[in-house]
PDB file of C-alpha atoms in Angstrom:
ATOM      1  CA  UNK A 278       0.000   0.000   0.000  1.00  0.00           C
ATOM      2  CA  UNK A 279       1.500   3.641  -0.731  1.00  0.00           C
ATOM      3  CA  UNK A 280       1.692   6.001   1.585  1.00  0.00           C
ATOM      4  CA  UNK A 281       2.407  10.074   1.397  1.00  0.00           C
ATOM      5  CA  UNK A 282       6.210  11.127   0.708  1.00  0.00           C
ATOM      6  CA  UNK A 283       7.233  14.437   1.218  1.00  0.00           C
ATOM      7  CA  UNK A 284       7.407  16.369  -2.212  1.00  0.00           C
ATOM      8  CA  UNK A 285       9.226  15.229  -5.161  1.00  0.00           C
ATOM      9  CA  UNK A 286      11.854  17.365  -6.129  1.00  0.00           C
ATOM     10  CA  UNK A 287      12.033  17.584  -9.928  1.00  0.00           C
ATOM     11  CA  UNK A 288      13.698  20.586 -11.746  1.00  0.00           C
ATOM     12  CA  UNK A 289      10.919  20.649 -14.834  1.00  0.00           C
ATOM     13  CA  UNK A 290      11.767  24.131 -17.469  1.00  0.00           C
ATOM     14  CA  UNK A 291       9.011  25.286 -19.759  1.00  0.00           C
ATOM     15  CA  UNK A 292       6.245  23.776 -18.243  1.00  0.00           C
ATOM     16  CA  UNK A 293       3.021  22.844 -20.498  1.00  0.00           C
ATOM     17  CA  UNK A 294       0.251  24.412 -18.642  1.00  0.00           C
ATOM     18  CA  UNK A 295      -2.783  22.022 -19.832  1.00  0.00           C
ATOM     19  CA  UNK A 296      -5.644  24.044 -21.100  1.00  0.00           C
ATOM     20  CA  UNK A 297      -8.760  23.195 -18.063  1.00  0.00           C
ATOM     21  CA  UNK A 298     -11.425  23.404 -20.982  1.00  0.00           C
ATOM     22  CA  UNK A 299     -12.813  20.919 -23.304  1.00  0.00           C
ATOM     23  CA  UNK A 300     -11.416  20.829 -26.559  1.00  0.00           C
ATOM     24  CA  UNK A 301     -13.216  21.704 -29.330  1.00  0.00           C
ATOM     25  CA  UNK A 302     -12.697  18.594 -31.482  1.00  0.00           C
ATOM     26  CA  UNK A 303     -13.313  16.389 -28.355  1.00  0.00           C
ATOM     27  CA  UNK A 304     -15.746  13.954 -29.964  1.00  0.00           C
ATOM     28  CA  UNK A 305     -13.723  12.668 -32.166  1.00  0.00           C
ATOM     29  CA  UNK A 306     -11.485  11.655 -29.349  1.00  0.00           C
ATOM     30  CA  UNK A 307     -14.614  10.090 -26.932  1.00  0.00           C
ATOM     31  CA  UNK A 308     -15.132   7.127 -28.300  1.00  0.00           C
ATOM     32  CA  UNK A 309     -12.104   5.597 -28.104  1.00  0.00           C
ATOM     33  CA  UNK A 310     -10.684   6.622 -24.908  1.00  0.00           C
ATOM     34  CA  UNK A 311     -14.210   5.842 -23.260  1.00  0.00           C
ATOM     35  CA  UNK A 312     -14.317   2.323 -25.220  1.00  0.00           C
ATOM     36  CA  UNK A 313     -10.265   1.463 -24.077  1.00  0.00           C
ATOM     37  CA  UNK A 314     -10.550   3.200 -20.659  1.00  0.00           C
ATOM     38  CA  UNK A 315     -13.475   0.686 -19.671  1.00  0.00           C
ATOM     39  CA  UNK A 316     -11.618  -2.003 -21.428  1.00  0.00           C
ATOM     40  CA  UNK A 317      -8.252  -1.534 -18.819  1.00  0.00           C
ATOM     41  CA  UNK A 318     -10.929  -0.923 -16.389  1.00  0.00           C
ATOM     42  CA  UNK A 319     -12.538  -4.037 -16.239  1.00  0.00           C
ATOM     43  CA  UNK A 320      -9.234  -5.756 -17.062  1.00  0.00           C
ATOM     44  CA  UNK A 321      -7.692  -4.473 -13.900  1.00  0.00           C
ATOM     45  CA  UNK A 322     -10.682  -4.697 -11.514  1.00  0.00           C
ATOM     46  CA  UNK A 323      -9.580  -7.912 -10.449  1.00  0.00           C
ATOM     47  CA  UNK A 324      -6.274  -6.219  -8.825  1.00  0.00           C
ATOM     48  CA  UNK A 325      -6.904  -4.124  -5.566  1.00  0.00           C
ATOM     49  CA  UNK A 326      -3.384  -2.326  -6.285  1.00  0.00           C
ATOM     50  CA  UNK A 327      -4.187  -0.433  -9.599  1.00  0.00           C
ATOM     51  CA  UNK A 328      -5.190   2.262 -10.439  1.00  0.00           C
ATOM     52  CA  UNK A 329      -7.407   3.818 -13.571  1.00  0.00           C
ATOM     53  CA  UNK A 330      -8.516   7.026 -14.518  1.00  0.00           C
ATOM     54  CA  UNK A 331      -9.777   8.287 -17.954  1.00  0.00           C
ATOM     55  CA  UNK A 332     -10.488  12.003 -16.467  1.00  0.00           C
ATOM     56  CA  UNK A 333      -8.859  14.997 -14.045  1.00  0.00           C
ATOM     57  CA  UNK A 334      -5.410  15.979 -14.022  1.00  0.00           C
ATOM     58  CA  UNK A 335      -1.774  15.568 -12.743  1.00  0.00           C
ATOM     59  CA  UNK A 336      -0.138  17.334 -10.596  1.00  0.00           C
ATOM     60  CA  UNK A 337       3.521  17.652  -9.821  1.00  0.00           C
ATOM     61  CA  UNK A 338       4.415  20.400  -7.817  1.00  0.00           C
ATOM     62  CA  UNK A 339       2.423  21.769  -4.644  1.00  0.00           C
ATOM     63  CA  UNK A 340       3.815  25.107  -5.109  1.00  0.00           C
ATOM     64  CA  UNK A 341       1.965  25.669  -8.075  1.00  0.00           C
ATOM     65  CA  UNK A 342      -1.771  24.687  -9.039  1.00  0.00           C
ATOM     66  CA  UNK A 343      -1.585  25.422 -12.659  1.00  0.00           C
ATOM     67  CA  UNK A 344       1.662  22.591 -13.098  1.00  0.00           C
ATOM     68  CA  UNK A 345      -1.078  20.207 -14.204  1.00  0.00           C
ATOM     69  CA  UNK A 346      -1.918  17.998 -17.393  1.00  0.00           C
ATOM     70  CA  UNK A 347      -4.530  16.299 -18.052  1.00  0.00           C
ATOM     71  CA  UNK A 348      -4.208  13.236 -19.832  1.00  0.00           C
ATOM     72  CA  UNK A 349      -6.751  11.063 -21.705  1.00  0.00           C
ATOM     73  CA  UNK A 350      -6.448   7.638 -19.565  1.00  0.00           C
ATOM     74  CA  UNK A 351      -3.499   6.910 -16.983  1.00  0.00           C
ATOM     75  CA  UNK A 352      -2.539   3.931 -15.152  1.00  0.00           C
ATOM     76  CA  UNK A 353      -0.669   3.483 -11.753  1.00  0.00           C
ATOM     77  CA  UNK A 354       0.692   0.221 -10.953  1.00  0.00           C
ATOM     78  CA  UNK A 355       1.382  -0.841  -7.030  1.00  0.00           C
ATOM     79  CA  UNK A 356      -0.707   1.944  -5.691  1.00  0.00           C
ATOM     80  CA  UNK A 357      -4.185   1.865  -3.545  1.00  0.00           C
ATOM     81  CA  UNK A 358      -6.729   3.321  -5.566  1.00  0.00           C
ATOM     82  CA  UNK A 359      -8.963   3.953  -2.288  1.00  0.00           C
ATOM     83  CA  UNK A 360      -5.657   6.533  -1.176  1.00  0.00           C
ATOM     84  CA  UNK A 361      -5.763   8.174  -4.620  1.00  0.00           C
ATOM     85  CA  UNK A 362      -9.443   9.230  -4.908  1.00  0.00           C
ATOM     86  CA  UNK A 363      -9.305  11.116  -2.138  1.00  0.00           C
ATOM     87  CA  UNK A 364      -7.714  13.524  -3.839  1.00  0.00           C
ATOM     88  CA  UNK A 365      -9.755  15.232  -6.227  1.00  0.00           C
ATOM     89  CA  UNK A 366      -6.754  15.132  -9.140  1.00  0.00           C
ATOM     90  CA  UNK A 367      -3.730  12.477  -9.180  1.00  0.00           C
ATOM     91  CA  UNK A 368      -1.200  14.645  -6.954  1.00  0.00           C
ATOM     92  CA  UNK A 369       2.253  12.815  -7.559  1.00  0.00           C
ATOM     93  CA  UNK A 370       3.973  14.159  -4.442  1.00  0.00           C
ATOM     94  CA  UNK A 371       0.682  12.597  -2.367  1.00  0.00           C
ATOM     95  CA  UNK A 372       0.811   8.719  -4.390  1.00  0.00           C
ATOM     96  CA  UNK A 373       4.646   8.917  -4.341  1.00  0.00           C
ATOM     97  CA  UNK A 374       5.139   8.548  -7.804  1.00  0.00           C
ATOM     98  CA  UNK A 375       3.982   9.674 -11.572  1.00  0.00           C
ATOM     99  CA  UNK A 376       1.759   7.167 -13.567  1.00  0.00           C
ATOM    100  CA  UNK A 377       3.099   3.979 -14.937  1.00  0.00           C
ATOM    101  CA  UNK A 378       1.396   4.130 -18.035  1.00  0.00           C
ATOM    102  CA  UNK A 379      -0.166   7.358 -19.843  1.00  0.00           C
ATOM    103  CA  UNK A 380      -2.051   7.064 -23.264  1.00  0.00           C
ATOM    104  CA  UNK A 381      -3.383  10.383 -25.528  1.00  0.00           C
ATOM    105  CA  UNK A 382      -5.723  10.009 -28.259  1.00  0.00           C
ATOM    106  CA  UNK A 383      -5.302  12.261 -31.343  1.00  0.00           C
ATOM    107  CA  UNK A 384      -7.659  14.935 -32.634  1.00  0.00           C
ATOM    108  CA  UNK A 385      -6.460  17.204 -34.691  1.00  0.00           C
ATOM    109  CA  UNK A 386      -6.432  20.239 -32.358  1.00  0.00           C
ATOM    110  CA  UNK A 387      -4.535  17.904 -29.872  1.00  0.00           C
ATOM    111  CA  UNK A 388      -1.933  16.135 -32.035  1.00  0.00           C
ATOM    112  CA  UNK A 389       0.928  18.571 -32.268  1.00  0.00           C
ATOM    113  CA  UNK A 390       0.726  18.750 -28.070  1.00  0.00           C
ATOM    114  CA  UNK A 391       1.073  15.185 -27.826  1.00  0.00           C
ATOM    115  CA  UNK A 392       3.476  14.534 -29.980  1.00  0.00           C
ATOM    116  CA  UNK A 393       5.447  17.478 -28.609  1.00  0.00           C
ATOM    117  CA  UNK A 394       5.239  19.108 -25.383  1.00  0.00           C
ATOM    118  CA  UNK A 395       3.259  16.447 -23.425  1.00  0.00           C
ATOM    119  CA  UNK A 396       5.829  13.693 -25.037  1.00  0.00           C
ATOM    120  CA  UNK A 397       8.293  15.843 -23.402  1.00  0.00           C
ATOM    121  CA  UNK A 398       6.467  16.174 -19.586  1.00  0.00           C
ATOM    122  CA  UNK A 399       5.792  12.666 -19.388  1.00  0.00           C
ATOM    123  CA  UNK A 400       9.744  12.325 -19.999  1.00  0.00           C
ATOM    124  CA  UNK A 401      10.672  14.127 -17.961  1.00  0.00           C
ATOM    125  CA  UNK A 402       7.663  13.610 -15.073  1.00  0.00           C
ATOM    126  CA  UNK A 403       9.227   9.953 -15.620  1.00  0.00           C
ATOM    127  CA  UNK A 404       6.128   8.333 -16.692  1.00  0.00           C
ATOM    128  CA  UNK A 405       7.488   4.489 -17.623  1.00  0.00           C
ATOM    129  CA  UNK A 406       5.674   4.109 -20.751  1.00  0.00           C
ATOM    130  CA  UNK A 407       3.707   6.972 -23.129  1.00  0.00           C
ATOM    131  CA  UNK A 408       1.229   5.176 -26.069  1.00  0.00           C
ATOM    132  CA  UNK A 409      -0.600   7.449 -28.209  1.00  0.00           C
ATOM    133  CA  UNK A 410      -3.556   6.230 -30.747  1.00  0.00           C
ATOM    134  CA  UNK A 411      -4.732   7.653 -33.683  1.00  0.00           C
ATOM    135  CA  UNK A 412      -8.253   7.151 -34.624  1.00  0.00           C
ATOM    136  CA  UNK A 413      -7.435   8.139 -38.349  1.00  0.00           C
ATOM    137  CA  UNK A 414      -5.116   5.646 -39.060  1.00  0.00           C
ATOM    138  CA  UNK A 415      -2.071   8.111 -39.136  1.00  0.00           C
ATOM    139  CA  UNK A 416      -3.163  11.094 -40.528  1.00  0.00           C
ATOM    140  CA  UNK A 417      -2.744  12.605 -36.848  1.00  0.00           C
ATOM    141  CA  UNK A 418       0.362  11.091 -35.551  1.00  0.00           C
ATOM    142  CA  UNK A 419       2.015   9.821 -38.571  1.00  0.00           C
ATOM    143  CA  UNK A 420       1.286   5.833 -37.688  1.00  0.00           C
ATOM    144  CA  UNK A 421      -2.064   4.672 -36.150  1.00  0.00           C
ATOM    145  CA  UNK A 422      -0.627   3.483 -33.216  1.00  0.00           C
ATOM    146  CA  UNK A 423       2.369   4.123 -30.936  1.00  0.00           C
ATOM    147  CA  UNK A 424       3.998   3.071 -27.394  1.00  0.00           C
ATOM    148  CA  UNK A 425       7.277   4.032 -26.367  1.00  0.00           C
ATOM    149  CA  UNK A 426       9.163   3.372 -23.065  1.00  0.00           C
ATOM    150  CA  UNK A 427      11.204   5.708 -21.077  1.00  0.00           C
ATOM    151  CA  UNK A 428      15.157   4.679 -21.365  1.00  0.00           C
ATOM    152  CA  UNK A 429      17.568   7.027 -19.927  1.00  0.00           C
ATOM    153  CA  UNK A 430      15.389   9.758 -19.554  1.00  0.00           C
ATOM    154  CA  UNK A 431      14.161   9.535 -23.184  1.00  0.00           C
ATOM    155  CA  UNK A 432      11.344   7.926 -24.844  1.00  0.00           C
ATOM    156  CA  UNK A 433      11.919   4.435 -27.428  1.00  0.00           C
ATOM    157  CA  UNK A 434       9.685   3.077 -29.527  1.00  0.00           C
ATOM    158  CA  UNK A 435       8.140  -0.562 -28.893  1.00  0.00           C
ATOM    159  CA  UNK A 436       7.908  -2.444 -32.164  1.00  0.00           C
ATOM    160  CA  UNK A 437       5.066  -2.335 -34.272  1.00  0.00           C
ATOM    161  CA  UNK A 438       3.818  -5.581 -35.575  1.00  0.00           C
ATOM    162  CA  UNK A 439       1.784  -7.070 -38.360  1.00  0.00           C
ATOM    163  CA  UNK A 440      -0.948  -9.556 -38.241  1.00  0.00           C
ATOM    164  CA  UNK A 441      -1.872 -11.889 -41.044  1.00  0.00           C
ATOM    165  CA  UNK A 442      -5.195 -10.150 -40.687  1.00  0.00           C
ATOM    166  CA  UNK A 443      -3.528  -6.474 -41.368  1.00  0.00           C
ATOM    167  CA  UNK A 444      -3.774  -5.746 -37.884  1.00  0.00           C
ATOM    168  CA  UNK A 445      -1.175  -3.354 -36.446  1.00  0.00           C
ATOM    169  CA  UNK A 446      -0.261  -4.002 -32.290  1.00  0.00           C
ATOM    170  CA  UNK A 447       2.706  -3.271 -30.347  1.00  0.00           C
ATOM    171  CA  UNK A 448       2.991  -4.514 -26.636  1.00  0.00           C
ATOM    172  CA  UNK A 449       3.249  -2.226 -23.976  1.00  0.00           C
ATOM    173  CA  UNK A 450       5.608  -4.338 -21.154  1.00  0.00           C
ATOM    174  CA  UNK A 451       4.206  -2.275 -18.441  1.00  0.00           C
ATOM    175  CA  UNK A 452       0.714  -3.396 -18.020  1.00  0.00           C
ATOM    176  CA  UNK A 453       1.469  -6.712 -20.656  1.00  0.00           C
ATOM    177  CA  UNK A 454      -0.575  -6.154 -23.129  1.00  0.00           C
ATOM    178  CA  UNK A 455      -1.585  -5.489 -26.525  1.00  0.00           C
ATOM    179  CA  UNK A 456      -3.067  -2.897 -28.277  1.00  0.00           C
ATOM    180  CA  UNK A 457      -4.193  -3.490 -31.850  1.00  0.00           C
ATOM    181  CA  UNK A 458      -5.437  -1.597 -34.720  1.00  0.00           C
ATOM    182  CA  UNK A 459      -7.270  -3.448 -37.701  1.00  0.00           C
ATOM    183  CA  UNK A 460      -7.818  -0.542 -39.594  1.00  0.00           C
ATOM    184  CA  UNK A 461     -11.512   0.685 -38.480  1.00  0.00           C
ATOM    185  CA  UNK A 462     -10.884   0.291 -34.668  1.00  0.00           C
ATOM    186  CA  UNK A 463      -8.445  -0.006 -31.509  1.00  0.00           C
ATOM    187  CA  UNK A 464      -9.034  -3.036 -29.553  1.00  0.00           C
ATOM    188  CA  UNK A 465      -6.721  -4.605 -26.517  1.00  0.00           C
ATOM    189  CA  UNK A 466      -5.644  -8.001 -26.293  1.00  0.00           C
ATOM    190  CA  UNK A 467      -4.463 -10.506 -23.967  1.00  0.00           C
ATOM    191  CA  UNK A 468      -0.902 -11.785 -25.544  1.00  0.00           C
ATOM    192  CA  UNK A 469      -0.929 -15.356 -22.629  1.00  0.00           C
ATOM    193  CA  UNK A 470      -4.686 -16.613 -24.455  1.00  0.00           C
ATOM    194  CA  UNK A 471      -3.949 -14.329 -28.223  1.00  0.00           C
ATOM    195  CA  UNK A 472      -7.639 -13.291 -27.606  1.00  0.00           C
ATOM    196  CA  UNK A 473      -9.249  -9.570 -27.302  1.00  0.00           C
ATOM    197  CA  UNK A 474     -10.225  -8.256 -24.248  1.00  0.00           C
ATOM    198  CA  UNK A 475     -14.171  -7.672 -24.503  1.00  0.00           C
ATOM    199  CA  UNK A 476     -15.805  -7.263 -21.070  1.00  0.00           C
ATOM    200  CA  UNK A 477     -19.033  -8.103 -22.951  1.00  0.00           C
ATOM    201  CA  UNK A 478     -18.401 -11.263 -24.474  1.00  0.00           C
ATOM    202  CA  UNK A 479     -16.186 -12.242 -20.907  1.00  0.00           C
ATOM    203  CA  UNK A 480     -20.338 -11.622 -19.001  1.00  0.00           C
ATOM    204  CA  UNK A 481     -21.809 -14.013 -22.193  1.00  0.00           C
ATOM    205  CA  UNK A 482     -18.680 -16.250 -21.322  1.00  0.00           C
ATOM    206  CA  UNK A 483     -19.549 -16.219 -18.035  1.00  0.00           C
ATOM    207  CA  UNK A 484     -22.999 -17.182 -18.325  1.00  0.00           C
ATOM    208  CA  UNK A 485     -22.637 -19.717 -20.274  1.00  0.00           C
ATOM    209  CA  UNK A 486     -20.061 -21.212 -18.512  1.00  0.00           C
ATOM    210  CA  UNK A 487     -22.447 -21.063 -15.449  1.00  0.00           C
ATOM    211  CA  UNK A 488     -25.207 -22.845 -17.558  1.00  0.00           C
ATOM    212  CA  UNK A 489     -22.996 -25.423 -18.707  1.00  0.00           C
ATOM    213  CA  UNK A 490     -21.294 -25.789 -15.059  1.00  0.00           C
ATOM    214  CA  UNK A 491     -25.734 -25.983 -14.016  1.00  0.00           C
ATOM    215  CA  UNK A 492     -26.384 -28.665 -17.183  1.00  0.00           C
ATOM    216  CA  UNK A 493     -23.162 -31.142 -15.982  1.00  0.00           C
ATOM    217  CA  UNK A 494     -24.439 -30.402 -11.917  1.00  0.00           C
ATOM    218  CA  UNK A 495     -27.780 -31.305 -12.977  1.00  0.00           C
ATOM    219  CA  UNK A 496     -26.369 -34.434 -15.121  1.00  0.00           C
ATOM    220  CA  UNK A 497     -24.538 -35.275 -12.077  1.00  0.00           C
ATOM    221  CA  UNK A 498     -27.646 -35.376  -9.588  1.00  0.00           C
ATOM    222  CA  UNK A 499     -29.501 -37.499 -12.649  1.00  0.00           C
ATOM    223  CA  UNK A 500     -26.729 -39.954 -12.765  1.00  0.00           C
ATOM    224  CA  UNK A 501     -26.333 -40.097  -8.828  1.00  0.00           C
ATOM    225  CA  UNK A 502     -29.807 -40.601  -8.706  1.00  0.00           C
ATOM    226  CA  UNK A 503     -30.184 -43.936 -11.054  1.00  0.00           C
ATOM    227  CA  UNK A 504     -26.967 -45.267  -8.936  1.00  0.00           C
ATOM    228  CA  UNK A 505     -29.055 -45.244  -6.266  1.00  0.00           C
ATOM    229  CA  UNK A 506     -32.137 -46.719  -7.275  1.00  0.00           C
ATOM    230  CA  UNK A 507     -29.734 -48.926  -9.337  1.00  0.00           C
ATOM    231  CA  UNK A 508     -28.227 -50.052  -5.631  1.00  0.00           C
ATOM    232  CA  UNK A 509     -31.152 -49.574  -3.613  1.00  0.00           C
ATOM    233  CA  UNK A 510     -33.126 -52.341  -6.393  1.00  0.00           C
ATOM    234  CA  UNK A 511     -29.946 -54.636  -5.768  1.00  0.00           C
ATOM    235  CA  UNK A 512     -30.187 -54.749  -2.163  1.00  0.00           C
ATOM    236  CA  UNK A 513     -33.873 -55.304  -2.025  1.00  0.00           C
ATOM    237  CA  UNK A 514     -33.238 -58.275  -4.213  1.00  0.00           C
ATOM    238  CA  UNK A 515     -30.444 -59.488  -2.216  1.00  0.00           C
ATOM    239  CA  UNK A 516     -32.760 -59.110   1.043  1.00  0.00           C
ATOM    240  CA  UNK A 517     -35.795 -60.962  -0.614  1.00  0.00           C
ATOM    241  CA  UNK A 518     -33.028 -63.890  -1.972  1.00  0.00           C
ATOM    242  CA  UNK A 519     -31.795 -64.192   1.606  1.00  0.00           C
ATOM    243  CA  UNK A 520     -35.296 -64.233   3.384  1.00  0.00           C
ATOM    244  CA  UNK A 521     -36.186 -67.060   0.225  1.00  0.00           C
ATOM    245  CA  UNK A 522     -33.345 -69.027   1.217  1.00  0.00           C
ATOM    246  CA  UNK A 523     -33.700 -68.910   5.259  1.00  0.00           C
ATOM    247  CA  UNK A 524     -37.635 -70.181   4.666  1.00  0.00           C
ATOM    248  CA  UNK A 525     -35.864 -73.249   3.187  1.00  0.00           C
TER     249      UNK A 525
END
């Protein structure tokens, strides 16, 4: 479990003050980071010690309120989310530490930032790993899809990969997983089963694993059942044989 630290001391020149308003292109942006941010979600739900947020800022230095950015969906690793949400933005000098994982989604007023002065926070914040996804394909960003980990104080691309379907995915080695683009949409995948992570089919899954489980339970009483009226008819005949054979 984290607890507080004293402040972080970070020396951080020309400072990207985030803009606190919507942006005016947002929309094209909403689907995707709601659709993936429910997606890690879910994934993550299981584990007490993550945390997930798809809204609100970070901060970095207590000094100064407007040292914040705001990014579209952030993960923190070995954290307790229950000590971060009681802060009404992620404070990094409170948690102890900047996000492990940060992810932007381009629109075309927000593009140039991320590919340039919020590439350059998270570097130097020390965010482990910065993806960015491009709902265009690449218009945005120049490729539809992007992660990059933080070596030496710099950011390096993770290899992007080919499908036999077409599908472009790179893995991000912080949170081990994949994130794929097949041309119309971004999707996440599991690389230990090669499937993609869909909290919807998982409830269907789930269902009908719990029917089936109910079917072979109910099999299971059936079959129990005739045993016993299988051994309760051989004992009655073995009772009436004996009681035949002590009249003789």
């Amino acid at each position: 479990m984290t607890t507080r630290n004293a402040t972080i001391e970070r020396v951080l020149p020309d400072i990207f003050y985030e803009d606190p308003e919507p942006v005016e292109d947002g929309m094209q942006q909403e689907l995707t980071i709601t659709l993936l941010a429910f997606i890690l979600r879910w994934w993550f739900s299981r584990r007490p010690d993550v945390f997930v947020s798809a809204g609100g800022f970070i901060f970095w230095n207590p000094a100064n309120g407007n040292e914040r950015v705001a990014p579209d969906c952030y993960i923190a690793l070995d954290t307790d989310p229950d000590f971060v949400y009681q802060f009404p933005n992620y404070f990094i000098w409170e948690v102890g530490k900047p996000p492990d994982f940060v992810l932007e989604v381009a629109s075309p007023s927000t593009a140039s930032n991320d590919l340039g002065r919020k590439r350059d926070l998270y570097a130097r914040l020390g965010v482990p790993e910065y993806w960015r996804l491009d709902p265009t394909g690449g218009d945005l960003y120049g490729v539809a899809l992007m992660g990059e980990r933080l070596v030496g104080g710099e950011y390096v691309a993770y290899d992007l990969n080919v499908d036999p379907d077409g599908s472009v995915w790179s893995r991000s080695e912080v949170l081990n997983l994949d994130f794929l683009w097949d041309g119309e949409q971004f999707s996440i995948r599991d690389p230990l089963t090669g499937e993609i992570i869909d909290p919807r089919l998982s409830v269907e899954q789930e269902r009908a694993r719990a029917e089936a489980a109910e079917g072979r339970a109910e099999l299971e009483r059936a079959r129990a059942e005739r045993e016993r009226q299988v051994r309760l008819e051989a004992e009655d005949r073995l009772r009436r044989l004996m009681e035949e054979r002590g009249e003789e």
